[in-house]
JSON list of C-alpha atoms in Angstrom, two decimals:
[
{"chain": "A", "resi": 297, "resn": "MET", "atom": "CA", "xyz": [-28.61, 45.02, 7.47]},
{"chain": "A", "resi": 298, "resn": "VAL", "atom": "CA", "xyz": [-26.19, 43.53, 4.92]},
{"chain": "A", "resi": 299, "resn": "PHE", "atom": "CA", "xyz": [-23.41, 45.64, 3.48]},
{"chain": "A", "resi": 300, "resn": "ALA", "atom": "CA", "xyz": [-23.62, 45.44, -0.33]},
{"chain": "A", "resi": 301, "resn": "GLY", "atom": "CA", "xyz": [-19.86, 45.56, -0.81]},
{"chain": "A", "resi": 302, "resn": "ARG", "atom": "CA", "xyz": [-18.93, 42.87, 1.70]},
{"chain": "A", "resi": 303, "resn": "ASP", "atom": "CA", "xyz": [-17.16, 40.81, -1.00]},
{"chain": "A", "resi": 304, "resn": "ALA", "atom": "CA", "xyz": [-14.98, 43.72, -2.16]},
{"chain": "A", "resi": 305, "resn": "ARG", "atom": "CA", "xyz": [-11.25, 43.02, -2.05]},
{"chain": "A", "resi": 306, "resn": "LEU", "atom": "CA", "xyz": [-8.25, 45.31, -2.42]},
{"chain": "A", "resi": 307, "resn": "THR", "atom": "CA", "xyz": [-5.18, 43.94, -4.24]},
{"chain": "A", "resi": 308, "resn": "LEU", "atom": "CA", "xyz": [-1.95, 45.96, -4.23]},
{"chain": "A", "resi": 309, "resn": "GLY", "atom": "CA", "xyz": [1.32, 45.25, -5.96]},
{"chain": "A", "resi": 310, "resn": "GLU", "atom": "CA", "xyz": [4.55, 47.23, -6.03]},
{"chain": "A", "resi": 311, "resn": "VAL", "atom": "CA", "xyz": [8.10, 47.05, -7.23]},
{"chain": "A", "resi": 312, "resn": "HIS", "atom": "CA", "xyz": [10.95, 49.30, -6.20]},
{"chain": "A", "resi": 313, "resn": "ALA", "atom": "CA", "xyz": [14.64, 49.68, -6.87]},
{"chain": "A", "resi": 314, "resn": "ARG", "atom": "CA", "xyz": [17.50, 51.63, -5.32]},
{"chain": "A", "resi": 315, "resn": "TRP", "atom": "CA", "xyz": [21.07, 52.13, -6.43]},
{"chain": "A", "resi": 316, "resn": "GLN", "atom": "CA", "xyz": [23.67, 53.96, -4.36]},
{"chain": "A", "resi": 317, "resn": "THR", "atom": "CA", "xyz": [27.21, 54.64, -5.50]},
{"chain": "A", "resi": 318, "resn": "GLY", "atom": "CA", "xyz": [29.53, 57.20, -3.98]},
{"chain": "A", "resi": 319, "resn": "PRO", "atom": "CA", "xyz": [27.56, 60.40, -3.29]},
{"chain": "A", "resi": 320, "resn": "PHE", "atom": "CA", "xyz": [24.69, 59.41, -5.64]},
{"chain": "A", "resi": 321, "resn": "ASP", "atom": "CA", "xyz": [21.40, 57.76, -4.66]},
{"chain": "A", "resi": 322, "resn": "LEU", "atom": "CA", "xyz": [18.88, 56.77, -7.35]},
{"chain": "A", "resi": 323, "resn": "SER", "atom": "CA", "xyz": [15.52, 55.22, -6.47]},
{"chain": "A", "resi": 324, "resn": "ALA", "atom": "CA", "xyz": [12.27, 54.30, -8.22]},
{"chain": "A", "resi": 325, "resn": "LEU", "atom": "CA", "xyz": [8.92, 52.82, -7.23]},
{"chain": "A", "resi": 326, "resn": "TYR", "atom": "CA", "xyz": [5.81, 51.67, -9.12]},
{"chain": "A", "resi": 327, "resn": "ALA", "atom": "CA", "xyz": [2.56, 50.55, -7.47]},
{"chain": "A", "resi": 328, "resn": "ARG", "atom": "CA", "xyz": [-0.76, 49.36, -8.88]},
{"chain": "A", "resi": 329, "resn": "GLY", "atom": "CA", "xyz": [-4.02, 48.52, -7.17]},
{"chain": "A", "resi": 330, "resn": "HIS", "atom": "CA", "xyz": [-7.36, 46.91, -7.97]},
{"chain": "A", "resi": 331, "resn": "ILE", "atom": "CA", "xyz": [-10.60, 46.86, -5.98]},
{"chain": "A", "resi": 332, "resn": "SER", "atom": "CA", "xyz": [-13.13, 44.15, -6.77]},
{"chain": "A", "resi": 333, "resn": "ASP", "atom": "CA", "xyz": [-16.93, 44.44, -6.49]},
{"chain": "A", "resi": 334, "resn": "THR", "atom": "CA", "xyz": [-16.83, 48.25, -6.77]},
{"chain": "A", "resi": 335, "resn": "GLU", "atom": "CA", "xyz": [-20.21, 48.26, -8.50]},
{"chain": "A", "resi": 336, "resn": "ALA", "atom": "CA", "xyz": [-21.81, 47.14, -5.23]},
{"chain": "A", "resi": 337, "resn": "LEU", "atom": "CA", "xyz": [-19.74, 49.64, -3.25]},
{"chain": "A", "resi": 338, "resn": "ASN", "atom": "CA", "xyz": [-20.70, 52.55, -5.52]},
{"chain": "A", "resi": 339, "resn": "LEU", "atom": "CA", "xyz": [-24.40, 51.66, -5.50]},
{"chain": "A", "resi": 340, "resn": "THR", "atom": "CA", "xyz": [-24.36, 51.48, -1.70]},
{"chain": "A", "resi": 341, "resn": "PHE", "atom": "CA", "xyz": [-23.14, 55.07, -1.53]},
{"chain": "A", "resi": 342, "resn": "VAL", "atom": "CA", "xyz": [-25.12, 56.58, -4.44]},
{"chain": "A", "resi": 343, "resn": "GLY", "atom": "CA", "xyz": [-24.47, 60.30, -4.73]},
{"chain": "A", "resi": 344, "resn": "GLN", "atom": "CA", "xyz": [-21.10, 60.22, -3.00]},
{"chain": "A", "resi": 345, "resn": "PRO", "atom": "CA", "xyz": [-18.67, 62.80, -4.41]},
{"chain": "A", "resi": 346, "resn": "ALA", "atom": "CA", "xyz": [-15.83, 60.28, -4.89]},
{"chain": "A", "resi": 347, "resn": "PRO", "atom": "CA", "xyz": [-16.95, 56.85, -6.10]},
{"chain": "A", "resi": 348, "resn": "VAL", "atom": "CA", "xyz": [-14.67, 53.86, -5.49]},
{"chain": "A", "resi": 349, "resn": "PRO", "atom": "CA", "xyz": [-12.37, 53.20, -8.50]},
{"chain": "A", "resi": 350, "resn": "GLU", "atom": "CA", "xyz": [-11.68, 49.71, -9.86]},
{"chain": "A", "resi": 351, "resn": "ALA", "atom": "CA", "xyz": [-8.01, 50.44, -10.60]},
{"chain": "A", "resi": 352, "resn": "PHE", "atom": "CA", "xyz": [-5.30, 52.96, -9.71]},
{"chain": "A", "resi": 353, "resn": "TRP", "atom": "CA", "xyz": [-1.51, 53.28, -10.06]},
{"chain": "A", "resi": 354, "resn": "GLY", "atom": "CA", "xyz": [1.44, 55.55, -9.39]},
{"chain": "A", "resi": 355, "resn": "GLY", "atom": "CA", "xyz": [5.18, 55.74, -9.24]},
{"chain": "A", "resi": 356, "resn": "TYR", "atom": "CA", "xyz": [8.24, 57.92, -8.96]},
{"chain": "A", "resi": 357, "resn": "VAL", "atom": "CA", "xyz": [11.89, 58.23, -9.97]},
{"chain": "A", "resi": 358, "resn": "GLN", "atom": "CA", "xyz": [14.25, 60.16, -7.72]},
{"chain": "A", "resi": 359, "resn": "GLY", "atom": "CA", "xyz": [17.87, 61.19, -7.87]},
{"chain": "A", "resi": 360, "resn": "ALA", "atom": "CA", "xyz": [19.83, 62.56, -4.89]},
{"chain": "A", "resi": 361, "resn": "TRP", "atom": "CA", "xyz": [23.39, 63.76, -4.46]},
{"chain": "A", "resi": 362, "resn": "LYS", "atom": "CA", "xyz": [25.15, 63.90, -1.09]},
{"chain": "A", "resi": 363, "resn": "VAL", "atom": "CA", "xyz": [26.91, 67.27, -1.36]},
{"chain": "A", "resi": 364, "resn": "TRP", "atom": "CA", "xyz": [28.08, 67.56, 2.26]},
{"chain": "A", "resi": 365, "resn": "GLN", "atom": "CA", "xyz": [29.05, 65.14, 5.00]},
{"chain": "A", "resi": 366, "resn": "ARG", "atom": "CA", "xyz": [30.73, 65.62, 8.38]},
{"chain": "A", "resi": 367, "resn": "ASP", "atom": "CA", "xyz": [31.07, 62.67, 10.75]},
{"chain": "A", "resi": 368, "resn": "GLU", "atom": "CA", "xyz": [27.61, 61.04, 10.70]},
{"chain": "A", "resi": 369, "resn": "ALA", "atom": "CA", "xyz": [25.70, 64.14, 9.49]},
{"chain": "A", "resi": 370, "resn": "SER", "atom": "CA", "xyz": [25.02, 64.75, 5.79]},
{"chain": "A", "resi": 371, "resn": "PHE", "atom": "CA", "xyz": [23.02, 66.92, 3.37]},
{"chain": "A", "resi": 372, "resn": "ALA", "atom": "CA", "xyz": [21.63, 65.66, 0.03]},
{"chain": "A", "resi": 373, "resn": "PRO", "atom": "CA", "xyz": [19.50, 67.66, -2.46]},
{"chain": "A", "resi": 374, "resn": "PHE", "atom": "CA", "xyz": [17.13, 65.58, -4.59]},
{"chain": "A", "resi": 375, "resn": "LEU", "atom": "CA", "xyz": [14.84, 65.82, -7.61]},
{"chain": "A", "resi": 376, "resn": "ARG", "atom": "CA", "xyz": [11.75, 63.56, -7.83]},
{"chain": "A", "resi": 377, "resn": "TYR", "atom": "CA", "xyz": [9.33, 63.00, -10.74]},
{"chain": "A", "resi": 378, "resn": "GLU", "atom": "CA", "xyz": [5.99, 61.35, -9.93]},
{"chain": "A", "resi": 379, "resn": "LEU", "atom": "CA", "xyz": [3.09, 60.06, -12.02]},
{"chain": "A", "resi": 380, "resn": "VAL", "atom": "CA", "xyz": [-0.16, 59.21, -10.21]},
{"chain": "A", "resi": 381, "resn": "ASN", "atom": "CA", "xyz": [-3.53, 58.06, -11.50]},
{"chain": "A", "resi": 382, "resn": "ALA", "atom": "CA", "xyz": [-5.97, 57.70, -8.63]},
{"chain": "A", "resi": 383, "resn": "ALA", "atom": "CA", "xyz": [-8.75, 56.19, -10.75]},
{"chain": "A", "resi": 384, "resn": "THR", "atom": "CA", "xyz": [-8.08, 54.56, -14.12]},
{"chain": "A", "resi": 385, "resn": "SER", "atom": "CA", "xyz": [-11.56, 53.02, -14.36]},
{"chain": "A", "resi": 386, "resn": "TYR", "atom": "CA", "xyz": [-14.89, 52.71, -12.59]},
{"chain": "A", "resi": 387, "resn": "ALA", "atom": "CA", "xyz": [-17.50, 49.95, -12.55]},
{"chain": "A", "resi": 388, "resn": "PRO", "atom": "CA", "xyz": [-20.74, 50.65, -14.46]},
{"chain": "A", "resi": 389, "resn": "VAL", "atom": "CA", "xyz": [-23.34, 52.62, -12.50]},
{"chain": "A", "resi": 390, "resn": "PRO", "atom": "CA", "xyz": [-26.81, 53.87, -13.49]},
{"chain": "A", "resi": 391, "resn": "ALA", "atom": "CA", "xyz": [-26.93, 56.64, -16.10]},
{"chain": "A", "resi": 392, "resn": "GLY", "atom": "CA", "xyz": [-26.08, 60.06, -14.72]},
{"chain": "A", "resi": 393, "resn": "LEU", "atom": "CA", "xyz": [-24.23, 58.75, -11.67]},
{"chain": "A", "resi": 394, "resn": "GLY", "atom": "CA", "xyz": [-20.93, 57.74, -13.30]},
{"chain": "A", "resi": 395, "resn": "VAL", "atom": "CA", "xyz": [-17.73, 59.71, -13.43]},
{"chain": "A", "resi": 396, "resn": "ASP", "atom": "CA", "xyz": [-14.89, 59.82, -15.93]},
{"chain": "A", "resi": 397, "resn": "ALA", "atom": "CA", "xyz": [-11.56, 58.18, -15.14]},
{"chain": "A", "resi": 398, "resn": "ALA", "atom": "CA", "xyz": [-9.11, 60.51, -13.42]},
{"chain": "A", "resi": 399, "resn": "GLU", "atom": "CA", "xyz": [-6.37, 62.16, -15.41]},
{"chain": "A", "resi": 400, "resn": "THR", "atom": "CA", "xyz": [-2.80, 61.16, -14.69]},
{"chain": "A", "resi": 401, "resn": "GLU", "atom": "CA", "xyz": [-1.12, 63.76, -12.48]},
{"chain": "A", "resi": 402, "resn": "GLN", "atom": "CA", "xyz": [2.54, 64.70, -12.86]},
{"chain": "A", "resi": 403, "resn": "VAL", "atom": "CA", "xyz": [4.48, 66.17, -9.96]},
{"chain": "A", "resi": 404, "resn": "TRP", "atom": "CA", "xyz": [8.07, 67.48, -9.85]},
{"chain": "A", "resi": 405, "resn": "THR", "atom": "CA", "xyz": [9.61, 67.93, -6.41]},
{"chain": "A", "resi": 406, "resn": "LEU", "atom": "CA", "xyz": [12.90, 69.66, -5.68]},
{"chain": "A", "resi": 407, "resn": "GLY", "atom": "CA", "xyz": [14.10, 69.34, -2.12]},
{"chain": "A", "resi": 408, "resn": "ALA", "atom": "CA", "xyz": [16.84, 68.20, 0.20]},
{"chain": "A", "resi": 409, "resn": "ASN", "atom": "CA", "xyz": [17.36, 65.67, 2.95]},
{"chain": "A", "resi": 410, "resn": "TRP", "atom": "CA", "xyz": [19.38, 66.59, 6.02]},
{"chain": "A", "resi": 411, "resn": "PHE", "atom": "CA", "xyz": [20.57, 63.72, 8.17]},
{"chain": "A", "resi": 412, "resn": "PRO", "atom": "CA", "xyz": [21.77, 64.97, 11.59]},
{"chain": "A", "resi": 413, "resn": "ASN", "atom": "CA", "xyz": [22.68, 61.30, 12.19]},
{"chain": "A", "resi": 414, "resn": "PRO", "atom": "CA", "xyz": [22.00, 58.06, 10.26]},
{"chain": "A", "resi": 415, "resn": "ASN", "atom": "CA", "xyz": [18.76, 57.43, 12.22]},
{"chain": "A", "resi": 416, "resn": "VAL", "atom": "CA", "xyz": [17.13, 60.86, 11.70]},
{"chain": "A", "resi": 417, "resn": "LYS", "atom": "CA", "xyz": [16.08, 62.43, 8.41]},
{"chain": "A", "resi": 418, "resn": "VAL", "atom": "CA", "xyz": [14.65, 65.93, 7.92]},
{"chain": "A", "resi": 419, "resn": "MET", "atom": "CA", "xyz": [13.11, 66.52, 4.47]},
{"chain": "A", "resi": 420, "resn": "LEU", "atom": "CA", "xyz": [13.04, 70.06, 3.12]},
{"chain": "A", "resi": 421, "resn": "ASN", "atom": "CA", "xyz": [10.88, 70.68, 0.03]}
]
């Protein structure tokens, strides 16, 4: 038996940045992916509830503020904003089997990081 999607390839790219000054820590990340030969993959698994997308992307921006520090321990609340699109497009499939591109999801997260020491981080959110 030959797997119809054997030539499918996943390509991922990302860029990130971080800036720390005094008690402030700002970070951002953006990632994008592409899967080739998804038409063959989707036809192999006809009727599956989640067809394989051709493209997807996501990213976040986060700001944190170290409000407390004693010796090596510290506590830093943060606010993160994320945008994620798990499926921007799909390869053509037979009529009635296709799905619409996913909507972009927005997520706000308010939390805090507690560092009992520089090598351990506990995230509260």
